[in-house]
Short mmCIF file of C-alpha atoms in Angstrom, two decimals:
data_model
loop_
_atom_site.label_atom_id
_atom_site.label_comp_id
_atom_site.label_asym_id
_atom_site.label_seq_id
_atom_site.Cartn_x
_atom_site.Cartn_y
_atom_site.Cartn_z
CA UNK A 19 90.69 129.51 107.84
CA UNK A 20 92.28 126.22 108.90
CA UNK A 21 94.49 127.96 111.40
CA UNK A 22 91.46 129.45 113.14
CA UNK A 23 89.61 126.16 113.52
CA UNK A 24 91.48 124.81 116.54
CA UNK A 25 91.04 128.11 118.37
CA UNK A 26 87.29 127.88 117.89
CA UNK A 27 87.17 124.49 119.57
CA UNK A 28 87.01 124.17 123.34
CA UNK A 29 90.32 122.95 124.80
CA UNK A 30 90.65 119.66 126.61
CA UNK A 31 93.49 117.29 127.35
CA UNK A 32 93.83 114.38 124.96
CA UNK A 33 95.94 111.32 124.30
CA UNK A 34 98.00 112.80 121.49
CA UNK A 35 100.52 110.27 120.20
CA UNK A 36 99.37 107.86 122.89
CA UNK A 37 101.99 105.27 122.03
CA UNK A 38 105.03 107.55 121.98
CA UNK A 39 108.17 106.23 123.66
CA UNK A 40 107.13 104.94 127.05
CA UNK A 41 110.60 103.92 128.19
CA UNK A 42 113.87 105.76 128.64
CA UNK A 43 116.76 104.65 126.46
CA UNK A 44 119.46 104.52 129.13
CA UNK A 45 122.04 103.18 126.71
CA UNK A 46 125.74 104.02 126.28
CA UNK A 47 124.92 106.33 123.40
CA UNK A 48 128.04 108.50 123.41
CA UNK A 49 129.86 106.28 120.94
CA UNK A 50 126.81 106.29 118.65
CA UNK A 51 126.73 110.09 118.64
CA UNK A 52 130.46 110.45 118.00
CA UNK A 53 130.38 107.71 115.38
CA UNK A 54 127.43 109.28 113.60
CA UNK A 55 129.11 112.68 113.46
CA UNK A 56 132.33 111.10 112.16
CA UNK A 57 130.38 109.16 109.50
CA UNK A 58 128.85 112.36 108.13
CA UNK A 59 132.22 114.12 108.20
CA UNK A 60 133.92 111.16 106.51
CA UNK A 61 131.31 111.12 103.74
CA UNK A 62 132.10 114.76 102.98
CA UNK A 63 135.84 114.07 102.91
CA UNK A 64 135.32 111.05 100.64
CA UNK A 65 133.43 113.21 98.16
CA UNK A 66 136.53 115.37 97.73
CA UNK A 67 138.10 112.60 95.67
CA UNK A 68 134.93 111.67 93.75
CA UNK A 69 134.18 113.58 90.56
CA UNK A 70 130.71 115.20 90.69
CA UNK A 71 130.15 114.20 87.05
CA UNK A 72 130.26 110.56 88.13
CA UNK A 73 127.64 111.22 90.76
CA UNK A 74 125.42 112.93 88.20
CA UNK A 75 125.73 109.96 85.83
CA UNK A 76 124.85 107.61 88.68
CA UNK A 77 121.82 109.72 89.60
CA UNK A 78 120.70 109.75 85.97
CA UNK A 79 120.48 105.95 85.70
CA UNK A 80 116.87 104.82 85.15
CA UNK A 81 115.13 101.51 84.56
CA UNK A 82 111.97 102.01 82.49
CA UNK A 83 109.07 99.77 83.53
CA UNK A 84 106.50 100.39 80.77
CA UNK A 85 103.84 100.79 83.49
CA UNK A 86 101.51 103.80 83.43
CA UNK A 87 99.47 105.00 86.41
CA UNK A 88 97.29 107.55 84.58
CA UNK A 89 94.28 105.26 84.28
CA UNK A 90 94.29 104.47 87.99
CA UNK A 91 94.23 108.07 89.17
CA UNK A 92 90.51 108.77 88.82
CA UNK A 93 89.12 105.58 90.44
CA UNK A 94 91.71 105.57 93.22
CA UNK A 95 91.03 109.22 94.04
CA UNK A 96 87.28 108.57 94.23
CA UNK A 97 87.99 105.60 96.48
CA UNK A 98 90.19 107.84 98.63
CA UNK A 99 87.35 110.38 98.90
CA UNK A 100 84.90 107.64 99.89
CA UNK A 101 87.26 106.34 102.58
CA UNK A 102 87.77 109.89 103.88
CA UNK A 103 83.99 110.45 104.07
CA UNK A 104 83.56 107.23 106.08
CA UNK A 105 86.42 108.21 108.40
CA UNK A 106 84.95 111.67 109.03
CA UNK A 107 81.56 110.09 109.77
CA UNK A 108 83.29 107.67 112.15
CA UNK A 109 84.95 110.63 113.84
CA UNK A 110 81.56 112.15 114.60
CA UNK A 111 79.62 108.96 115.35
CA UNK A 112 82.21 106.41 116.49
CA UNK A 113 84.13 105.89 119.70
CA UNK A 114 85.59 108.92 121.49
CA UNK A 115 88.69 106.88 122.34
CA UNK A 116 91.49 107.97 119.95
CA UNK A 117 92.89 104.42 119.96
CA UNK A 118 89.53 102.89 119.01
CA UNK A 119 88.37 105.43 116.42
CA UNK A 120 89.87 104.98 112.92
CA UNK A 121 90.01 108.71 112.09
CA UNK A 122 92.81 109.81 114.50
CA UNK A 123 94.71 106.61 113.79
CA UNK A 124 94.49 107.22 110.04
CA UNK A 125 95.40 110.92 110.15
CA UNK A 126 98.24 110.82 112.69
CA UNK A 127 99.63 107.32 112.06
CA UNK A 128 98.81 106.01 108.59
CA UNK A 129 98.84 109.30 106.67
CA UNK A 130 101.31 111.52 108.52
CA UNK A 131 103.72 108.72 109.38
CA UNK A 132 103.10 105.67 107.19
CA UNK A 133 102.31 107.37 103.88
CA UNK A 134 105.23 109.76 104.30
CA UNK A 135 107.59 106.80 104.51
CA UNK A 136 105.92 105.12 101.51
CA UNK A 137 106.33 108.34 99.54
CA UNK A 138 109.97 108.57 100.53
CA UNK A 139 110.67 104.96 99.55
CA UNK A 140 108.70 104.59 96.35
CA UNK A 141 107.39 107.90 94.99
CA UNK A 142 104.21 109.93 94.72
CA UNK A 143 101.49 107.46 95.71
CA UNK A 144 99.50 110.39 97.13
CA UNK A 145 98.95 111.77 93.63
CA UNK A 146 96.87 108.65 92.90
CA UNK A 147 94.82 108.43 96.10
CA UNK A 148 94.35 112.05 97.17
CA UNK A 149 90.64 112.70 97.87
CA UNK A 150 90.31 115.87 95.78
CA UNK A 151 91.25 114.92 92.22
CA UNK A 152 88.31 112.62 91.46
CA UNK A 153 85.60 114.90 92.91
CA UNK A 154 87.24 117.89 91.20
CA UNK A 155 87.21 116.14 87.81
CA UNK A 156 83.53 115.33 88.23
CA UNK A 157 82.73 118.88 89.36
CA UNK A 158 84.45 120.56 86.40
CA UNK A 159 82.73 118.20 83.96
CA UNK A 160 79.33 118.93 85.50
CA UNK A 161 80.04 122.65 85.47
CA UNK A 162 81.26 122.41 81.88
CA UNK A 163 84.61 124.10 82.56
CA UNK A 164 86.71 121.00 81.79
CA UNK A 165 90.27 121.50 83.12
CA UNK A 166 90.19 125.29 83.11
CA UNK A 167 89.86 127.43 86.21
CA UNK A 168 88.12 130.80 86.52
CA UNK A 169 91.09 132.37 88.32
CA UNK A 170 94.88 132.20 88.02
CA UNK A 171 96.98 131.90 91.15
CA UNK A 172 99.41 134.86 91.04
CA UNK A 173 103.11 133.99 90.80
CA UNK A 174 103.95 136.24 93.75
CA UNK A 175 101.86 134.01 96.02
CA UNK A 176 104.50 131.28 95.71
CA UNK A 177 103.94 128.44 98.17
CA UNK A 178 102.92 130.71 101.03
CA UNK A 179 99.39 129.21 101.28
CA UNK A 180 100.95 125.77 101.80
CA UNK A 181 103.43 127.20 104.33
CA UNK A 182 100.65 128.81 106.37
CA UNK A 183 98.44 125.72 106.24
CA UNK A 184 101.37 123.54 107.31
CA UNK A 185 102.15 125.80 110.26
CA UNK A 186 98.48 125.59 111.29
CA UNK A 187 98.65 121.80 110.99
CA UNK A 188 101.87 121.64 113.03
CA UNK A 189 100.35 123.85 115.72
CA UNK A 190 97.23 121.69 115.84
CA UNK A 191 99.27 118.50 116.08
CA UNK A 192 101.94 119.65 118.54
CA UNK A 193 100.34 122.41 120.62
CA UNK A 194 96.54 122.17 120.59
CA UNK A 195 95.35 120.21 123.66
CA UNK A 196 93.13 117.67 121.86
CA UNK A 197 94.33 116.88 118.33
CA UNK A 198 93.30 113.23 118.76
CA UNK A 199 89.72 113.93 119.81
CA UNK A 200 87.74 112.16 117.05
CA UNK A 201 84.83 114.60 116.78
CA UNK A 202 87.02 117.71 116.78
CA UNK A 203 89.43 116.16 114.32
CA UNK A 204 86.51 115.18 112.07
CA UNK A 205 85.34 118.80 112.01
CA UNK A 206 88.80 120.08 111.14
CA UNK A 207 89.38 117.44 108.44
CA UNK A 208 85.95 118.02 106.89
CA UNK A 209 86.36 121.79 106.74
CA UNK A 210 89.92 121.44 105.46
CA UNK A 211 88.70 119.25 102.59
CA UNK A 212 85.92 121.70 101.71
CA UNK A 213 88.27 124.71 101.82
CA UNK A 214 90.81 123.11 99.50
CA UNK A 215 88.11 121.79 97.17
CA UNK A 216 86.80 125.34 96.79
CA UNK A 217 90.33 126.61 96.08
CA UNK A 218 90.81 123.89 93.44
CA UNK A 219 87.57 124.88 91.74
CA UNK A 220 88.78 128.48 91.75
CA UNK A 221 92.43 128.01 90.73
CA UNK A 222 92.58 124.50 89.26
CA UNK A 223 93.55 121.21 90.88
CA UNK A 224 97.18 121.12 89.76
CA UNK A 225 97.91 124.77 90.55
CA UNK A 226 96.46 124.66 94.07
CA UNK A 227 97.90 121.21 94.83
CA UNK A 228 101.39 122.40 93.89
CA UNK A 229 101.27 125.61 95.92
CA UNK A 230 98.35 125.65 98.35
CA UNK A 231 97.26 122.26 99.69
CA UNK A 232 100.06 121.46 102.11
CA UNK A 233 99.70 117.66 102.11
CA UNK A 234 100.16 117.53 98.33
CA UNK A 235 103.12 119.89 98.58
CA UNK A 236 104.70 117.91 101.43
CA UNK A 237 104.15 114.51 99.83
CA UNK A 238 105.39 115.80 96.48
CA UNK A 239 108.62 117.02 98.06
CA UNK A 240 109.18 113.77 99.96
CA UNK A 241 108.42 111.74 96.81
CA UNK A 242 111.52 113.27 95.20
CA UNK A 243 113.48 110.89 97.40
CA UNK A 244 111.57 107.79 96.17
CA UNK A 245 112.89 105.33 93.60
CA UNK A 246 109.87 105.51 91.25
CA UNK A 247 109.54 108.44 88.86
CA UNK A 248 107.51 109.42 85.83
CA UNK A 249 109.20 109.20 82.44
CA UNK A 250 108.52 110.51 78.97
CA UNK A 251 105.43 108.99 77.39
CA UNK A 252 103.59 108.70 80.71
CA UNK A 253 105.35 105.55 81.92
CA UNK A 254 107.18 104.91 85.16
CA UNK A 255 110.90 104.39 85.73
CA UNK A 256 112.99 103.23 88.68
CA UNK A 257 116.18 104.93 89.87
CA UNK A 258 118.37 105.19 92.95
CA UNK A 259 117.01 106.69 96.22
CA UNK A 260 117.40 110.45 96.16
CA UNK A 261 118.48 110.52 92.50
CA UNK A 262 115.54 112.76 91.55
CA UNK A 263 116.84 115.43 93.93
CA UNK A 264 119.89 116.03 91.73
CA UNK A 265 117.99 117.66 88.84
CA UNK A 266 115.15 119.44 90.61
CA UNK A 267 114.71 123.17 89.99
CA UNK A 268 115.49 125.72 92.69
CA UNK A 269 112.59 126.34 95.04
CA UNK A 270 111.20 129.76 95.78
CA UNK A 271 111.90 131.21 99.26
CA UNK A 272 108.46 130.04 100.40
CA UNK A 273 109.16 126.52 99.12
CA UNK A 274 112.52 126.44 100.87
CA UNK A 275 110.93 127.55 104.12
CA UNK A 276 108.27 124.84 103.74
CA UNK A 277 110.96 122.12 103.79
CA UNK A 278 112.83 123.73 106.68
CA UNK A 279 109.67 124.18 108.75
CA UNK A 280 108.70 120.54 108.16
CA UNK A 281 112.04 119.38 109.58
CA UNK A 282 111.92 121.89 112.44
CA UNK A 283 108.43 120.82 113.52
CA UNK A 284 109.43 117.16 113.87
CA UNK A 285 112.57 118.16 115.76
CA UNK A 286 110.54 120.36 118.10
CA UNK A 287 108.09 117.52 118.67
CA UNK A 288 110.98 115.44 119.98
CA UNK A 289 112.58 118.29 121.93
CA UNK A 290 109.32 119.30 123.65
CA UNK A 291 109.12 115.91 125.37
CA UNK A 292 112.62 115.92 126.86
CA UNK A 293 113.59 116.56 130.47
CA UNK A 294 115.86 119.32 129.16
CA UNK A 295 112.93 121.20 127.63
CA UNK A 296 110.89 120.97 130.84
CA UNK A 297 113.86 122.14 132.90
CA UNK A 298 114.39 125.06 130.52
CA UNK A 299 110.80 126.15 131.17
CA UNK A 300 111.00 125.65 134.94
CA UNK A 301 108.75 122.59 134.99
CA UNK A 302 109.11 119.26 136.77
CA UNK A 303 109.18 116.61 134.02
CA UNK A 304 107.72 114.05 136.45
CA UNK A 305 104.65 116.23 137.00
CA UNK A 306 103.51 116.87 133.42
CA UNK A 307 100.88 119.66 133.65
CA UNK A 308 99.13 118.74 130.40
CA UNK A 309 99.04 120.44 127.02
CA UNK A 310 96.50 123.04 128.10
CA UNK A 311 98.98 124.60 130.51
CA UNK A 312 101.71 124.72 127.87
CA UNK A 313 99.89 126.27 124.90
CA UNK A 314 101.82 129.54 125.10
CA UNK A 315 105.17 127.92 125.81
CA UNK A 316 104.79 125.32 123.05
CA UNK A 317 103.58 127.89 120.52
CA UNK A 318 106.64 130.05 121.13
CA UNK A 319 108.89 126.99 121.05
CA UNK A 320 107.50 125.77 117.73
CA UNK A 321 107.87 129.21 116.16
CA UNK A 322 111.40 129.54 117.54
CA UNK A 323 112.43 126.11 116.20
CA UNK A 324 111.26 127.06 112.71
CA UNK A 325 112.93 130.48 112.84
CA UNK A 326 116.25 129.19 114.21
CA UNK A 327 116.62 126.38 111.68
CA UNK A 328 115.73 128.69 108.79
CA UNK A 329 118.18 131.35 109.98
CA UNK A 330 121.02 128.87 110.49
CA UNK A 331 120.42 127.18 107.13
CA UNK A 332 120.36 130.47 105.22
CA UNK A 333 123.43 131.60 107.15
CA UNK A 334 125.33 128.45 106.14
CA UNK A 335 124.33 128.84 102.49
CA UNK A 336 125.36 132.49 102.53
CA UNK A 337 128.71 131.61 104.12
CA UNK A 338 129.30 128.94 101.49
CA UNK A 339 128.57 131.40 98.69
CA UNK A 340 130.94 133.94 100.21
CA UNK A 341 133.72 131.32 100.43
CA UNK A 342 133.65 130.79 96.65
CA UNK A 343 132.48 134.28 95.62
CA UNK A 344 129.37 132.66 94.14
CA UNK A 345 127.59 134.41 91.32
CA UNK A 346 124.14 133.27 92.43
CA UNK A 347 121.92 135.21 94.77
CA UNK A 348 121.04 133.85 98.20
CA UNK A 349 117.49 132.96 97.15
CA UNK A 350 118.68 130.82 94.22
CA UNK A 351 121.48 129.13 96.18
CA UNK A 352 119.24 128.37 99.17
CA UNK A 353 116.38 127.24 96.92
CA UNK A 354 118.74 124.76 95.29
CA UNK A 355 120.61 123.51 98.35
CA UNK A 356 117.45 123.09 100.44
CA UNK A 357 116.70 119.91 98.48
CA UNK A 358 119.57 118.29 100.41
CA UNK A 359 117.44 118.67 103.55
CA UNK A 360 114.82 116.22 102.23
CA UNK A 361 116.76 113.03 103.15
CA UNK A 362 117.34 114.45 106.63
CA UNK A 363 113.67 115.32 107.07
CA UNK A 364 112.64 111.84 105.95
CA UNK A 365 115.16 110.18 108.28
CA UNK A 366 113.88 112.20 111.24
CA UNK A 367 110.31 111.38 110.34
CA UNK A 368 111.11 107.66 110.39
CA UNK A 369 113.14 107.83 113.60
CA UNK A 370 110.77 110.04 115.57
CA UNK A 371 107.55 108.23 114.69
CA UNK A 372 108.79 104.63 114.43
CA UNK A 373 107.27 103.46 117.71
CA UNK A 374 104.01 105.26 116.91
CA UNK A 375 103.77 103.40 113.61
CA UNK A 376 104.59 100.03 115.16
CA UNK A 377 101.96 100.25 117.90
CA UNK A 378 99.23 102.56 116.59
CA UNK A 379 99.34 100.77 113.25
CA UNK A 380 98.00 97.72 115.08
CA UNK A 381 95.27 99.77 116.74
CA UNK A 382 94.30 101.04 113.27
CA UNK A 383 93.80 97.48 112.00
CA UNK A 384 91.46 96.82 114.92
CA UNK A 385 89.52 100.07 114.46
CA UNK A 386 88.99 99.60 110.71
CA UNK A 387 86.98 96.44 111.33
CA UNK A 388 84.55 98.32 113.58
CA UNK A 389 84.73 102.01 112.59
CA UNK A 390 81.48 103.04 114.32
CA UNK A 391 81.91 100.90 117.47
CA UNK A 392 78.84 98.82 116.62
CA UNK A 393 80.38 95.40 117.20
CA UNK A 394 81.28 94.82 113.54
CA UNK A 395 84.22 92.74 112.35
CA UNK A 396 84.46 93.79 108.70
CA UNK A 397 88.03 92.65 108.04
CA UNK A 398 88.42 90.03 110.74
CA UNK A 399 90.75 92.20 112.84
CA UNK A 400 88.34 93.71 115.38
CA UNK A 401 89.49 91.37 118.15
CA UNK A 402 93.14 91.18 117.14
CA UNK A 403 95.39 91.56 120.20
CA UNK A 404 97.62 94.63 120.07
CA UNK A 405 101.23 93.75 120.81
CA UNK A 406 102.37 96.92 122.52
CA UNK A 407 105.48 95.04 123.68
CA UNK A 408 106.84 95.38 120.15
CA UNK A 409 108.07 98.84 121.24
CA UNK A 410 108.85 98.06 124.89
CA UNK A 411 111.53 96.16 126.78
CA UNK A 412 115.29 96.12 126.52
CA UNK A 413 115.50 93.99 123.36
CA UNK A 414 112.95 96.12 121.50
CA UNK A 415 114.69 99.27 122.72
CA UNK A 416 118.01 98.04 121.32
CA UNK A 417 116.51 97.18 117.91
CA UNK A 418 114.51 100.41 117.66
CA UNK A 419 117.41 102.60 118.79
CA UNK A 420 119.76 101.09 116.23
CA UNK A 421 117.18 101.41 113.44
CA UNK A 422 116.65 105.05 114.37
CA UNK A 423 120.37 105.76 114.62
CA UNK A 424 121.11 104.13 111.26
CA UNK A 425 118.29 106.12 109.64
CA UNK A 426 119.53 109.45 111.01
CA UNK A 427 123.17 108.87 110.11
CA UNK A 428 122.25 107.42 106.71
CA UNK A 429 119.92 110.33 105.98
CA UNK A 430 122.66 112.85 106.75
CA UNK A 431 125.24 110.97 104.68
CA UNK A 432 122.86 110.92 101.72
CA UNK A 433 122.16 114.60 102.30
CA UNK A 434 125.88 115.34 102.01
CA UNK A 435 125.95 113.38 98.74
CA UNK A 436 122.97 115.25 97.31
CA UNK A 437 124.33 118.58 98.50
CA UNK A 438 127.59 117.90 96.65
CA UNK A 439 125.73 117.33 93.38
CA UNK A 440 123.61 120.43 93.89
CA UNK A 441 126.65 122.56 94.77
CA UNK A 442 128.40 121.35 91.61
CA UNK A 443 125.38 122.41 89.58
CA UNK A 444 125.62 125.89 91.11
CA UNK A 445 129.37 126.42 90.81
CA UNK A 446 130.58 124.20 88.00
CA UNK A 447 133.82 122.91 89.56
CA UNK A 448 134.45 120.18 92.14
CA UNK A 449 136.67 122.45 94.25
CA UNK A 450 134.11 125.28 94.44
CA UNK A 451 131.33 122.79 95.12
CA UNK A 452 133.20 121.24 98.05
CA UNK A 453 134.25 124.58 99.52
CA UNK A 454 130.76 126.08 99.28
CA UNK A 455 129.32 122.97 100.91
CA UNK A 456 131.60 123.14 103.98
CA UNK A 457 129.34 125.32 106.23
CA UNK A 458 126.28 123.23 105.34
CA UNK A 459 128.19 120.04 106.14
CA UNK A 460 129.04 121.42 109.56
CA UNK A 461 125.33 122.09 110.09
CA UNK A 462 124.52 118.51 109.08
CA UNK A 463 127.10 117.15 111.53
CA UNK A 464 125.62 119.27 114.32
CA UNK A 465 122.11 118.12 113.41
CA UNK A 466 123.25 114.50 113.47
CA UNK A 467 124.51 114.96 117.02
CA UNK A 468 121.28 116.74 117.99
CA UNK A 469 119.10 114.02 116.46
CA UNK A 470 120.93 111.17 118.16
CA UNK A 471 120.80 113.05 121.45
CA UNK A 472 117.02 113.44 121.07
CA UNK A 473 116.66 109.70 120.65
CA UNK A 474 118.74 108.89 123.74
CA UNK A 475 117.72 111.56 126.24
CA UNK A 476 114.97 110.91 128.82
CA UNK A 477 111.46 112.05 127.88
CA UNK A 478 108.52 112.99 130.05
CA UNK A 479 105.50 113.00 127.75
#
């Protein structure tokens, strides 16, 4: 259903990601790329002398806070639904400028970029504010069904609904000509909410959120990296970043593909703007033809990026299992090791969208004060000057580049650490864990080089 919505809308060029990198980072980046690759390799070599049991004990350290978030869930969810309703109304009735209307700024900047980083740093904030839980609770009480659902989601379905909805979202964001158009986005968001609300009434909120609604699935996966976790008795505890990844169960094949596709889509978003991509497709990067002319090319490119990363990842896991004559099947090994991709995905998300967050976040503050373009100044920010220079100029470029480079290298180093713990869980000995991890480490080194190259190469759109 969601996948068909963009096709039903008339195409038009739009200002998607209007504040993406507007300058070329002509920096001496070769030493960064080599240094980043060596840092990831060195982290793997260092783990050869560290006992995995020590890493597991470190990951298991928790500080209990005595704070419970259960009572906040209902009111915050209803508030989230109210805010969403206002944003959808603003999309239909407010300004048609994507940088003046709060709906595109909220969806593409605050939710897809900002909230993802909050989830990765702290934990599952989305579970408190998602706009379905409160209305669903009210609906089941009115209908008299309490927490039960009339239908059970079959086990064989796995997370395929979330995978398909995510691919539709990625296509809409990266390929569709006008993802920022407020009215069209409002129609898509409104229908997406109604579709998932109906599925939650049919299968239950928790069941559909865990396997069908892709935002809840995505945010839940990213939250595994955050420092805040639930503890026994309903309280909250604080641990080290990424520690929750060490004891997570193996994902199903559909869940593993969900994580891989999420990383691949962000990587393709960066690749599709490079001079190299335009040259590969026989286009002049200085004469950008617009998204409408590239729908077919971008669709194939997005699908290819997802397929290639999935194939290479599964190939590396299979090679690692063969090296140690592993007793686990490929599905179990890949479903376990794919959790090590989460730090990488989060690092790429931060690096790729950093400038968008810095600039469009300011536009969002302005738009919130006057959501319907009626001259309001609700929060005193309607006339706030937007400092676009925060992401422009040589000094800003140096700061942003280094922040991005540190994030990518750090994400890969942490991924190596998590992968070592996961491999030890699969194979039981430090030697087998290290040997099985070798192909995956080579992939991480290659992806580090690729990511740093994406940040430094000239872009055209």
